[in-house]
Coordinates of N, CA and C in Angstrom, one line a residue:
M83 N 0.0 5.9 15.0 CA -0.7 5.6 13.7 C -0.4 4.2 13.3
F84 N -1.4 3.5 12.8 CA -1.3 2.1 12.4 C -0.5 2.1 11.1
P85 N 0.1 0.9 10.8 CA 0.8 0.7 9.5 C -0.2 1.0 8.4
Q86 N 0.3 1.3 7.3 CA -0.5 1.6 6.1 C -1.4 0.4 5.8
T87 N -2.7 0.7 5.7 CA -3.6 -0.4 5.5 C -3.4 -1.1 4.1
H88 N -3.3 -2.0 4.1 CA -3.2 -2.7 2.8 C -4.4 -3.6 2.6
H89 N -6.7 -11.3 5.4 CA -7.9 -11.8 4.8 C -8.7 -12.1 5.8
I90 N -10.2 -12.6 6.8 CA -11.3 -13.0 7.6 C -12.5 -12.6 6.9
E91 N -13.8 -12.5 6.5 CA -14.8 -12.4 5.5 C -16.1 -11.8 6.0
C92 N -16.9 -10.9 5.2 CA -18.3 -10.6 5.6 C -19.1 -9.7 4.6
V93 N -20.5 -9.9 4.7 CA -21.5 -9.0 4.1 C -22.8 -9.0 4.9
A94 N -23.4 -8.0 5.3 CA -24.7 -8.0 6.1 C -25.6 -6.8 5.8
T95 N -26.9 -6.8 6.2 CA -27.8 -5.7 5.9 C -28.1 -5.0 7.2
L96 N -27.8 -3.7 7.4 CA -28.2 -3.0 8.6 C -29.3 -2.0 8.2
S97 N -30.3 -1.8 9.1 CA -31.3 -0.9 8.8 C -31.1 0.3 9.7
L98 N -31.0 1.5 9.2 CA -30.8 2.7 10.0 C -32.0 3.6 9.9
K99 N -32.4 4.0 8.7 CA -33.5 4.9 8.6 C -34.5 4.2 7.7
P100 N -34.8 4.8 6.5 CA -35.7 4.1 5.6 C -35.0 3.0 4.9
D101 N -35.7 2.3 3.9 CA -35.0 1.3 3.1 C -33.8 1.8 2.4
T102 N -33.8 3.1 2.0 CA -32.7 3.6 1.3 C -31.4 3.6 2.1
S103 N -31.5 3.5 3.4 CA -30.4 3.5 4.3 C -30.1 2.2 4.9
R104 N -30.7 1.1 4.5 CA -30.5 -0.2 5.1 C -29.1 -0.6 4.8
I105 N -28.6 -1.4 5.8 CA -27.2 -1.9 5.6 C -27.3 -3.5 5.6
I106 N -26.5 -4.1 4.7 CA -26.5 -5.5 4.6 C -25.1 -6.1 4.8
L107 N -24.9 -7.0 5.7 CA -23.6 -7.6 6.0 C -23.6 -9.0 5.3
A108 N -22.7 -9.2 4.4 CA -22.7 -10.4 3.6 C -21.7 -11.4 4.3
S109 N -22.0 -11.9 5.4 CA -21.2 -12.8 6.1 C -21.9 -13.6 7.2
A110 N -21.6 -14.9 7.3 CA -22.2 -15.7 8.3 C -21.3 -15.7 9.6
S111 N -20.2 -15.0 9.6 CA -19.3 -15.0 10.7 C -19.9 -14.4 11.9
P112 N -19.9 -15.2 13.0 CA -20.5 -14.6 14.3 C -19.6 -13.5 14.8
R113 N -18.3 -13.5 14.5 CA -17.4 -12.4 15.0 C -17.8 -11.1 14.3
R114 N -18.0 -11.2 13.0 CA -18.4 -9.9 12.3 C -19.8 -9.4 12.8
R115 N -20.7 -10.4 13.0 CA -22.0 -9.9 13.5 C -21.8 -9.2 14.9
E116 N -21.0 -9.8 15.7 CA -20.8 -9.2 17.0 C -20.2 -7.8 16.9
L117 N -19.2 -7.7 16.1 CA -18.5 -6.4 15.9 C -19.5 -5.4 15.3
L118 N -20.2 -5.8 14.3 CA -21.2 -4.8 13.7 C -22.3 -4.5 14.6
G119 N -22.8 -5.5 15.4 CA -23.8 -5.2 16.4 C -23.4 -4.2 17.4
G120 N -22.1 -4.2 17.8 CA -21.7 -3.2 18.8 C -21.8 -1.8 18.3
L121 N -22.0 -1.5 17.0 CA -22.1 -0.2 16.5 C -23.5 0.4 16.8
G122 N -24.4 -0.4 17.3 CA -25.7 0.1 17.7 C -26.7 0.3 16.6
I123 N -26.5 -0.5 15.5 CA -27.4 -0.5 14.4 C -28.0 -1.9 14.1
Q124 N -29.3 -1.9 13.8 CA -29.9 -3.2 13.4 C -29.4 -3.6 12.0
F125 N -29.3 -4.9 11.8 CA -28.8 -5.4 10.5 C -29.3 -6.8 10.2
D126 N -29.4 -7.1 8.9 CA -29.7 -8.4 8.4 C -28.5 -9.0 7.9
V127 N -28.4 -10.3 7.9 CA -27.3 -11.0 7.4 C -27.6 -11.7 6.1
A128 N -26.7 -11.5 5.1 CA -26.9 -12.1 3.7 C -25.6 -12.6 3.2
P129 N -25.1 -13.8 3.7 CA -23.8 -14.4 3.2 C -23.8 -14.5 1.7
S130 N -22.6 -14.3 1.2 CA -22.4 -14.3 -0.3 C -22.1 -15.7 -0.8
N131 N -21.3 -16.5 0.1 CA -21.0 -17.9 -0.3 C -20.3 -18.0 -1.6
I132 N -19.3 -17.2 -1.9 CA -18.5 -17.3 -3.1 C -17.2 -18.1 -2.8
P133 N -16.6 -18.7 -3.8 CA -15.3 -19.3 -3.6 C -14.3 -18.3 -3.1
E134 N -13.4 -18.8 -2.2 CA -12.4 -17.9 -1.6 C -11.0 -18.3 -2.0
D135 N -10.8 -18.8 -3.2 CA -9.4 -19.3 -3.6 C -8.5 -18.1 -4.0
Q136 N -7.3 -18.3 -3.7 CA -6.3 -17.3 -4.1 C -5.9 -17.5 -5.6
L137 N -5.8 -16.5 -6.4 CA -5.5 -16.6 -7.8 C -4.0 -16.7 -7.9
P138 N -3.5 -17.4 -9.0 CA -2.1 -17.5 -9.2 C -1.4 -16.1 -9.3
G139 N -0.3 -16.0 -8.5 CA 0.4 -14.7 -8.5 C -0.2 -13.6 -7.7
E140 N -1.3 -13.9 -7.1 CA -2.0 -12.8 -6.3 C -1.4 -12.7 -4.9
T141 N -1.2 -11.5 -4.5 CA -0.7 -11.3 -3.1 C -1.8 -11.4 -2.1
P142 N -1.5 -11.7 -0.9 CA -2.5 -11.8 0.1 C -3.4 -10.6 0.2
T143 N -2.8 -9.4 0.1 CA -3.5 -8.1 0.2 C -4.5 -8.0 -1.0
D144 N -4.0 -8.2 -2.2 CA -4.8 -8.1 -3.4 C -5.9 -9.1 -3.3
M145 N -5.7 -10.3 -2.7 CA -6.7 -11.4 -2.6 C -7.9 -10.9 -1.7
V146 N -7.6 -10.4 -0.5 CA -8.6 -10.0 0.4 C -9.4 -8.8 -0.1
R147 N -8.8 -7.9 -0.8 CA -9.5 -6.8 -1.4 C -10.5 -7.3 -2.5
R148 N -9.9 -8.2 -3.4 CA -10.8 -8.7 -4.5 C -12.0 -9.5 -3.9
L149 N -11.7 -10.4 -2.9 CA -12.7 -11.2 -2.4 C -13.8 -10.4 -1.7
S150 N -13.4 -9.3 -1.0 CA -14.4 -8.5 -0.3 C -15.3 -7.8 -1.3
R151 N -14.7 -7.3 -2.4 CA -15.5 -6.7 -3.4 C -16.4 -7.7 -4.1
E152 N -15.9 -8.9 -4.4 CA -16.8 -9.9 -5.0 C -17.9 -10.3 -4.1
K153 N -17.7 -10.4 -2.8 CA -18.7 -10.8 -1.9 C -19.8 -9.7 -1.8
A154 N -19.4 -8.4 -1.8 CA -20.4 -7.4 -1.7 C -21.2 -7.4 -3.0
L155 N -20.6 -7.5 -4.1 CA -21.4 -7.5 -5.4 C -22.3 -8.7 -5.5
A156 N -21.8 -9.9 -5.0 CA -22.6 -11.1 -5.1 C -23.8 -11.0 -4.2
S157 N -23.6 -10.5 -3.0 CA -24.7 -10.3 -2.0 C -25.8 -9.4 -2.6
A158 N -25.3 -8.3 -3.2 CA -26.2 -7.3 -3.7 C -27.0 -7.9 -4.9
A159 N -26.3 -8.7 -5.7 CA -27.0 -9.3 -6.9 C -28.1 -10.3 -6.4
A160 N -27.7 -11.1 -5.4 CA -28.7 -12.1 -4.9 C -29.9 -11.4 -4.2
D161 N -29.7 -10.2 -3.7 CA -30.7 -9.4 -3.1 C -31.5 -8.6 -4.1
N162 N -31.1 -8.7 -5.3 CA -31.7 -7.8 -6.3 C -31.6 -6.3 -5.8
G163 N -30.4 -6.1 -5.2 CA -30.2 -4.9 -4.5 C -30.3 -3.6 -5.3
Q164 N -31.4 -2.9 -5.1 CA -31.6 -1.6 -5.8 C -31.2 -0.5 -4.8
H165 N -31.1 -0.8 -3.5 CA -30.7 0.2 -2.5 C -30.1 -0.6 -1.3
G166 N -29.5 0.2 -0.5 CA -28.9 -0.4 0.7 C -27.3 -0.4 0.6
Y167 N -26.7 -0.5 1.8 CA -25.2 -0.5 1.9 C -24.8 -1.9 2.2
F168 N -24.1 -2.5 1.3 CA -23.6 -3.9 1.4 C -22.2 -3.9 1.9
I169 N -22.0 -4.5 3.1 CA -20.7 -4.6 3.7 C -20.1 -6.0 3.6
A170 N -18.9 -6.1 3.1 CA -18.3 -7.4 2.9 C -16.8 -7.3 3.3
A171 N -16.3 -8.4 3.8 CA -14.9 -8.4 4.3 C -14.3 -9.8 4.1
D172 N -13.0 -9.9 4.0 CA -12.3 -11.1 4.0 C -10.9 -10.9 4.7
S173 N -10.5 -11.9 5.4 CA -9.3 -11.8 6.2 C -8.4 -13.0 6.0
T174 N -7.1 -12.8 6.2 CA -6.1 -13.9 6.1 C -4.9 -13.6 7.0
V175 N -4.3 -14.6 7.4 CA -3.0 -14.5 8.2 C -1.9 -14.6 7.1
V176 N -0.9 -13.7 7.3 CA 0.2 -13.7 6.4 C 1.5 -13.9 7.1
L177 N 2.3 -14.9 6.7 CA 3.6 -15.2 7.3 C 4.6 -15.3 6.2
D178 N 5.6 -14.5 6.3 CA 6.7 -14.5 5.3 C 6.1 -14.3 3.9
G179 N 5.1 -13.4 3.8 CA 4.5 -13.1 2.5 C 3.5 -14.1 2.0
E180 N 3.2 -15.2 2.7 CA 2.3 -16.2 2.2 C 1.0 -16.2 3.0
S181 N -0.1 -16.3 2.3 CA -1.4 -16.4 3.0 C -1.7 -17.7 3.6
I182 N -2.2 -17.6 4.9 CA -2.6 -18.8 5.6 C -4.1 -18.7 5.8
A183 N -4.9 -19.5 5.2 CA -6.3 -19.4 5.2 C -6.9 -20.2 6.4
K184 N -8.2 -20.6 6.2 CA -8.8 -21.5 7.2 C -8.4 -22.9 7.0
P185 N -8.2 -23.7 8.1 CA -7.8 -25.1 8.0 C -8.9 -25.9 7.3
L186 N -8.4 -27.0 6.6 CA -9.3 -27.9 5.9 C -9.9 -28.9 6.9
D187 N -9.0 -29.3 7.9 CA -9.4 -30.3 8.8 C -8.5 -30.2 10.1
V188 N -8.6 -31.1 11.0 CA -7.8 -30.9 12.3 C -6.3 -31.0 12.0
D189 N -6.0 -31.9 11.1 CA -4.5 -32.0 10.8 C -4.0 -30.8 10.2
D190 N -4.8 -30.1 9.4 CA -4.4 -28.9 8.8 C -4.3 -27.8 9.8
A191 N -5.2 -27.8 10.7 CA -5.2 -26.8 11.8 C -3.9 -27.0 12.7
R192 N -3.6 -28.2 13.0 CA -2.4 -28.5 13.8 C -1.1 -28.0 13.0
A193 N -1.1 -28.3 11.7 CA 0.1 -27.9 10.9 C 0.2 -26.3 10.9
M194 N -0.9 -25.7 10.8 CA -0.9 -24.2 10.8 C -0.4 -23.6 12.1
L195 N -0.9 -24.1 13.2 CA -0.5 -23.6 14.5 C 0.9 -23.9 14.8
R196 N 1.4 -25.0 14.4 CA 2.9 -25.3 14.5 C 3.7 -24.4 13.7
R197 N 3.2 -24.1 12.5 CA 4.0 -23.2 11.7 C 4.0 -21.8 12.2
L198 N 2.9 -21.3 12.9 CA 2.8 -20.0 13.4 C 3.4 -19.9 14.8
W199 N 3.7 -21.0 15.5 CA 4.2 -21.0 16.8 C 5.5 -20.1 17.0
G200 N 5.4 -19.2 17.9 CA 6.5 -18.3 18.2 C 6.8 -17.3 17.2
T201 N 6.0 -17.1 16.2 CA 6.3 -16.1 15.1 C 5.6 -14.8 15.3
Q202 N 6.2 -13.8 14.6 CA 5.5 -12.5 14.4 C 5.0 -12.5 13.0
H203 N 3.7 -12.2 12.8 CA 3.1 -12.3 11.5 C 2.0 -11.2 11.4
Q204 N 1.3 -11.1 10.2 CA 0.3 -10.1 10.0 C -1.0 -10.8 9.8
V205 N -2.1 -10.0 10.2 CA -3.4 -10.3 9.8 C -3.9 -9.2 8.9
V206 N -4.4 -9.5 7.7 CA -4.8 -8.5 6.7 C -6.3 -8.8 6.4
T207 N -7.1 -7.7 6.5 CA -8.5 -7.8 6.2 C -8.8 -6.8 5.1
G208 N -9.5 -7.3 4.1 CA -10.0 -6.5 3.0 C -11.5 -6.2 3.2
M209 N -11.9 -5.0 3.0 CA -13.3 -4.6 3.2 C -13.8 -3.8 2.1
T210 N -15.1 -4.1 1.7 CA -15.8 -3.3 0.7 C -17.1 -2.9 1.2
I211 N -17.5 -1.6 1.0 CA -18.9 -1.2 1.2 C -19.4 -0.7 -0.1
L212 N -20.6 -1.3 -0.5 CA -21.2 -0.9 -1.8 C -22.5 -0.2 -1.5
D213 N -22.7 0.9 -2.1 CA -24.0 1.6 -2.1 C -24.7 1.2 -3.3
A214 N -25.7 0.3 -3.2 CA -26.4 -0.3 -4.3 C -27.2 0.7 -5.1
S215 N -27.6 1.8 -4.5 CA -28.5 2.7 -5.2 C -27.7 3.5 -6.2
T216 N -26.4 3.7 -6.0 CA -25.5 4.5 -6.9 C -24.5 3.6 -7.6
G217 N -24.3 2.4 -7.1 CA -23.3 1.6 -7.7 C -21.9 1.9 -7.3
R218 N -21.8 2.8 -6.4 CA -20.4 3.3 -5.9 C -20.0 2.3 -4.7
C219 N -18.7 1.9 -4.8 CA -18.2 1.1 -3.7 C -16.8 1.6 -3.3
I220 N -16.5 1.4 -2.1 CA -15.1 1.7 -1.6 C -14.5 0.4 -1.1
T221 N -13.3 0.1 -1.6 CA -12.6 -1.1 -1.1 C -11.3 -0.7 -0.5
E222 N -11.0 -1.2 0.7 CA -9.8 -0.9 1.4 C -9.3 -2.2 2.0
S223 N -8.0 -2.1 2.6 CA -7.5 -3.2 3.3 C -6.7 -2.6 4.5
M224 N -6.6 -3.4 5.5 CA -5.8 -3.0 6.7 C -5.0 -4.2 7.2
S225 N -3.8 -3.8 7.7 CA -2.9 -4.9 8.2 C -2.5 -4.6 9.7
A226 N -2.4 -5.6 10.5 CA -2.0 -5.5 11.9 C -0.9 -6.5 12.1
D227 N 0.0 -6.2 13.0 CA 1.1 -7.1 13.4 C 0.7 -7.8 14.7
V228 N 1.0 -9.2 14.6 CA 0.6 -10.0 15.7 C 1.7 -10.9 16.1
A229 N 1.8 -11.3 17.4 CA 2.9 -12.2 17.9 C 2.2 -13.5 18.4
M230 N 2.5 -14.6 17.9 CA 2.0 -15.9 18.4 C 2.9 -16.4 19.5
R231 N 2.4 -16.8 20.7 CA 3.2 -17.2 21.8 C 3.6 -18.7 21.6
E232 N 4.5 -19.1 22.4 CA 5.1 -20.4 22.4 C 4.3 -21.4 23.3
F233 N 3.1 -21.7 22.8 CA 2.2 -22.6 23.5 C 2.7 -24.0 23.5
T234 N 2.1 -24.8 24.5 CA 2.5 -26.2 24.6 C 1.6 -27.1 23.6
D235 N 2.1 -28.3 23.4 CA 1.3 -29.2 22.5 C -0.1 -29.5 23.2
A236 N -0.1 -29.6 24.5 CA -1.3 -29.9 25.2 C -2.3 -28.7 25.0
E237 N -1.8 -27.5 25.1 CA -2.7 -26.3 24.9 C -3.2 -26.3 23.4
M238 N -2.4 -26.6 22.5 CA -2.8 -26.6 21.1 C -3.9 -27.7 20.9
E239 N -3.6 -28.9 21.4 CA -4.6 -30.0 21.2 C -5.9 -29.7 21.9
S240 N -5.9 -29.0 23.0 CA -7.1 -28.6 23.7 C -7.9 -27.6 22.8
S241 N -7.2 -26.7 22.2 CA -7.9 -25.7 21.3 C -8.5 -26.4 20.1
I242 N -7.7 -27.3 19.5 CA -8.2 -28.0 18.3 C -9.5 -28.9 18.7
A243 N -9.4 -29.5 19.9 CA -10.6 -30.3 20.3 C -11.8 -29.5 20.5
S244 N -11.6 -28.2 20.9 CA -12.8 -27.3 21.1 C -13.5 -27.0 19.8
G245 N -12.8 -27.1 18.7 CA -13.4 -26.7 17.4 C -13.1 -25.3 17.0
T246 N -12.6 -24.5 17.9 CA -12.4 -23.1 17.7 C -11.6 -22.8 16.4
P247 N -10.5 -23.5 16.1 CA -9.7 -23.1 15.0 C -10.3 -23.3 13.6
M248 N -11.4 -24.1 13.5 CA -11.8 -24.6 12.2 C -12.4 -23.6 11.3
D249 N -12.8 -22.5 11.8 CA -13.4 -21.4 10.9 C -12.6 -20.1 11.0
K250 N -11.3 -20.3 11.3 CA -10.5 -19.1 11.5 C -9.3 -19.1 10.6
A251 N -9.0 -18.0 10.0 CA -7.7 -17.9 9.2 C -6.6 -18.1 10.2
G252 N -5.6 -19.0 9.8 CA -4.5 -19.3 10.7 C -4.8 -20.2 11.8
A253 N -6.1 -20.7 11.9 CA -6.5 -21.7 12.9 C -6.5 -21.1 14.3
Y254 N -6.6 -19.8 14.5 CA -6.7 -19.3 15.8 C -7.5 -18.0 15.8
A255 N -8.0 -17.6 17.0 CA -8.7 -16.4 17.2 C -8.0 -15.6 18.3
I256 N -7.6 -14.4 18.0 CA -6.9 -13.6 19.0 C -7.7 -13.3 20.2
Q257 N -9.1 -13.3 20.1 CA -10.0 -13.1 21.2 C -10.3 -14.3 22.1
D258 N -9.6 -15.5 21.7 CA -9.9 -16.7 22.4 C -9.3 -16.6 23.9
D259 N -10.2 -16.5 24.8 CA -9.8 -16.3 26.2 C -9.3 -17.6 26.9
E260 N -9.5 -18.7 26.3 CA -9.0 -20.0 26.8 C -7.6 -20.3 26.3
F261 N -7.4 -20.3 25.0 CA -6.1 -20.6 24.4 C -5.2 -19.4 24.5
R262 N -5.7 -18.2 24.4 CA -4.8 -17.0 24.4 C -3.6 -17.2 23.5
P263 N -3.8 -17.4 22.2 CA -2.7 -17.8 21.3 C -1.8 -16.7 20.9
A264 N -2.3 -15.5 20.9 CA -1.5 -14.4 20.3 C -1.8 -13.1 20.9
S265 N -0.9 -12.1 20.7 CA -1.1 -10.7 21.2 C -0.8 -9.7 20.1
M266 N -1.4 -8.5 20.3 CA -1.2 -7.5 19.3 C 0.2 -6.9 19.5
L267 N 0.8 -6.6 18.3 CA 2.0 -5.8 18.3 C 1.8 -4.4 17.8
N268 N 0.9 -4.3 16.8 CA 0.6 -3.0 16.3 C -0.6 -3.1 15.4
G269 N -1.5 -2.2 15.5 CA -2.7 -2.2 14.6 C -4.0 -2.2 15.3
C270 N -5.1 -2.5 14.5 CA -6.5 -2.5 14.9 C -6.9 -3.9 15.4
Y271 N -7.3 -4.0 16.6 CA -7.8 -5.3 17.2 C -9.0 -5.8 16.5
P272 N -10.1 -5.0 16.3 CA -11.2 -5.6 15.5 C -10.9 -6.0 14.1
N273 N -9.9 -5.4 13.5 CA -9.4 -5.8 12.2 C -8.9 -7.2 12.3
V274 N -8.2 -7.6 13.3 CA -7.6 -8.9 13.5 C -8.8 -9.9 13.7
M275 N -9.9 -9.4 14.4 CA -11.0 -10.3 14.6 C -11.8 -10.5 13.3
G276 N -11.7 -9.5 12.3 CA -12.3 -9.7 11.1 C -13.0 -8.6 10.5
L277 N -13.1 -7.4 11.2 CA -13.8 -6.3 10.6 C -13.3 -5.0 11.4
P278 N -12.7 -4.1 10.6 CA -12.2 -2.8 11.2 C -13.4 -1.9 11.4
V279 N -14.1 -1.9 12.5 CA -15.4 -1.2 12.6 C -15.2 0.3 12.5
C280 N -14.1 0.8 13.0 CA -13.9 2.3 12.9 C -14.0 2.8 11.4
R281 N -13.4 2.0 10.5 CA -13.5 2.4 9.1 C -14.8 2.1 8.6
V282 N -15.5 1.1 9.0 CA -16.9 0.8 8.6 C -17.7 2.1 8.8
V283 N -17.7 2.7 10.0 CA -18.4 3.9 10.3 C -18.0 5.0 9.5
E284 N -16.7 5.2 9.3 CA -16.3 6.4 8.5 C -16.7 6.2 7.0
I285 N -16.6 5.0 6.5 CA -16.9 4.8 5.1 C -18.4 5.0 4.9
L286 N -19.2 4.4 5.8 CA -20.7 4.6 5.7 C -21.0 6.1 5.6
A287 N -20.4 6.8 6.5 CA -20.7 8.3 6.5 C -20.2 8.9 5.2
E288 N -19.1 8.5 4.7 CA -18.6 9.0 3.4 C -19.6 8.7 2.3
L289 N -20.3 7.6 2.3 CA -21.2 7.2 1.3 C -22.6 7.8 1.6
G290 N -22.8 8.5 2.7 CA -24.0 9.2 2.9 C -25.0 8.5 3.8
C291 N -24.5 7.5 4.5 CA -25.4 6.7 5.4 C -25.3 7.2 6.8
S292 N -26.4 7.4 7.4 CA -26.5 7.8 8.8 C -26.0 6.7 9.8
T293 N -25.3 7.1 10.8 CA -24.8 6.1 11.8 C -25.0 6.8 13.2
P294 N -25.0 6.0 14.3 CA -25.1 6.5 15.6 C -23.9 7.3 16.0
D295 N -23.9 8.0 17.1 CA -22.8 8.7 17.6 C -21.7 7.8 18.0
W296 N -20.4 8.2 17.8 CA -19.3 7.3 18.3 C -19.5 6.9 19.7
A297 N -19.9 7.8 20.6 CA -20.0 7.6 22.0 C -21.0 6.5 22.4
D298 N -21.9 6.2 21.5 CA -22.9 5.2 21.7 C -22.5 3.8 21.2
M299 N -21.3 3.7 20.6 CA -20.9 2.5 20.0 C -20.0 1.7 21.0
T300 N -20.0 0.4 20.9 CA -19.2 -0.5 21.7 C -18.4 -1.4 20.9
V301 N -17.1 -1.4 21.1 CA -16.2 -2.3 20.3 C -15.1 -2.9 21.3
P302 N -14.5 -4.0 21.0 CA -13.5 -4.6 21.8 C -12.3 -3.6 21.9
H303 N -11.7 -3.5 23.0 CA -10.5 -2.7 23.1 C -9.2 -3.6 22.8
G304 N -8.2 -3.0 22.5 CA -6.9 -3.7 22.3 C -6.1 -3.1 21.1
C305 N -6.7 -2.0 20.5 CA -5.9 -1.4 19.4 C -4.6 -0.8 19.9
L306 N -3.6 -0.9 19.1 CA -2.3 -0.2 19.4 C -2.1 0.8 18.3
G307 N -2.5 2.0 18.6 CA -2.4 3.1 17.6 C -3.5 4.0 17.8
K308 N -3.6 5.0 17.0 CA -4.7 6.0 17.1 C -6.0 5.4 16.6
C309 N -7.0 5.5 17.5 CA -8.3 4.9 17.2 C -9.4 5.8 17.8
P310 N -10.4 6.2 17.1 CA -11.4 7.1 17.6 C -12.2 6.5 18.7
F311 N -12.4 5.2 18.8 CA -13.1 4.6 19.8 C -12.4 4.7 21.2
Q312 N -11.1 4.8 21.2 CA -10.3 4.9 22.4 C -9.8 6.3 22.7
S313 N -9.6 7.1 21.6 CA -9.0 8.4 21.8 C -10.1 9.5 22.1
G314 N -11.3 9.2 21.7 CA -12.4 10.2 21.7 C -12.3 11.2 20.6
D315 N -11.4 11.0 19.6 CA -11.3 11.9 18.5 C -12.3 11.4 17.4
T316 N -13.4 12.1 17.2 CA -14.4 11.7 16.3 C -14.4 12.5 15.0
S317 N -13.4 13.2 14.8 CA -13.3 14.1 13.6 C -13.1 13.2 12.4
P318 N -13.5 13.7 11.2 CA -13.4 12.9 10.0 C -11.9 12.4 9.8
G319 N -11.7 11.2 9.4 CA -10.4 10.7 9.1 C -9.6 10.4 10.4
S320 N -10.3 10.4 11.5 CA -9.5 10.1 12.8 C -9.4 8.6 13.1
G321 N -9.9 7.8 12.2 CA -9.8 6.3 12.4 C -8.4 5.8 12.4
A322 N -8.2 4.6 12.9 CA -6.9 4.1 13.0 C -6.2 4.0 11.7
T323 N -6.9 3.8 10.6 CA -6.2 3.6 9.4 C -6.3 4.8 8.4
Q324 N -7.3 5.6 8.6 CA -7.6 6.6 7.6 C -7.8 5.9 6.3
R325 N -7.5 6.5 5.2 CA -7.7 5.9 3.9 C -6.5 5.2 3.4
S326 N -6.6 3.9 3.1 CA -5.5 3.2 2.6 C -5.1 3.7 1.2
A327 N -3.8 3.6 1.0 CA -3.3 3.9 -0.3 C -3.8 3.0 -1.4
G328 N -4.3 1.8 -0.9 CA -4.8 0.8 -1.9 C -6.3 0.9 -2.0
A329 N -6.9 1.9 -1.4 CA -8.4 2.0 -1.4 C -8.8 2.3 -2.9
T330 N -10.0 1.7 -3.3 CA -10.5 1.9 -4.6 C -12.0 2.3 -4.5
Q331 N -12.4 3.1 -5.4 CA -13.8 3.4 -5.6 C -14.3 2.9 -6.9
C332 N -15.4 2.3 -7.0 CA -15.8 1.7 -8.2 C -17.3 1.9 -8.5
S333 N -17.6 2.1 -9.7 CA -19.0 2.3 -10.1 C -19.4 1.1 -10.9
G334 N -20.7 0.8 -10.8 CA -21.2 -0.4 -11.6 C -20.7 -1.7 -11.0
G335 N -20.6 -2.7 -11.9 CA -20.1 -4.0 -11.6 C -21.2 -4.9 -11.1
M336 N -22.4 -4.3 -10.8 CA -23.5 -5.1 -10.4 C -24.2 -5.7 -11.6
R337 N -24.5 -7.0 -11.5 CA -25.2 -7.7 -12.6 C -26.5 -8.2 -12.1

């Protein structure tokens, strides 16, 4: 079982049946598009483009939950969303309780990678799915443990020169096959990439949205823990995280 779910970003629109069942992903992240596309559903992308600043005194987990909810609500409002399921997420790297977001420039990316070098840390993703027709939304977060390897300066500079770190929390991507900066210790691999797709499917179903069969979905492997995509267990609540103790359900909030 993964650790109790408790930052990376998204909102998009997926069309399953009629307009009442369309799904909207509020994120321009190519990684989230790839992960969501693997579920076998068509979707439209509607980035929310809200500020992603951490509030004073806010924990990394509280921050990603809040940002995911604000992204979903902002995307629905911009869409004049009367119907559809709006999916939003936000991710961050956490080291010693401190959030490490996306680098501002190459010097910032270099400083982040040097700080994370050889450490064990967490990647936390907050996710919200909003049913615009009812105003009901579910917000959760998930944490995974990651180990950063002791890479060389030359490897780091090559990664920075490629541009890969610049839109990534912590200035790295675990799925980077060239740099190979980190490995999983415990948790959900797609969560570290930016979107825990097993929970996306389960929450959509909970909200009444039809989804394809689990067997028809494709996701990256690498989870360390119970995962319906790898175990074949498709029963309700069989996902790697189940329901986080920090999950919230909210009505209204759309303006």
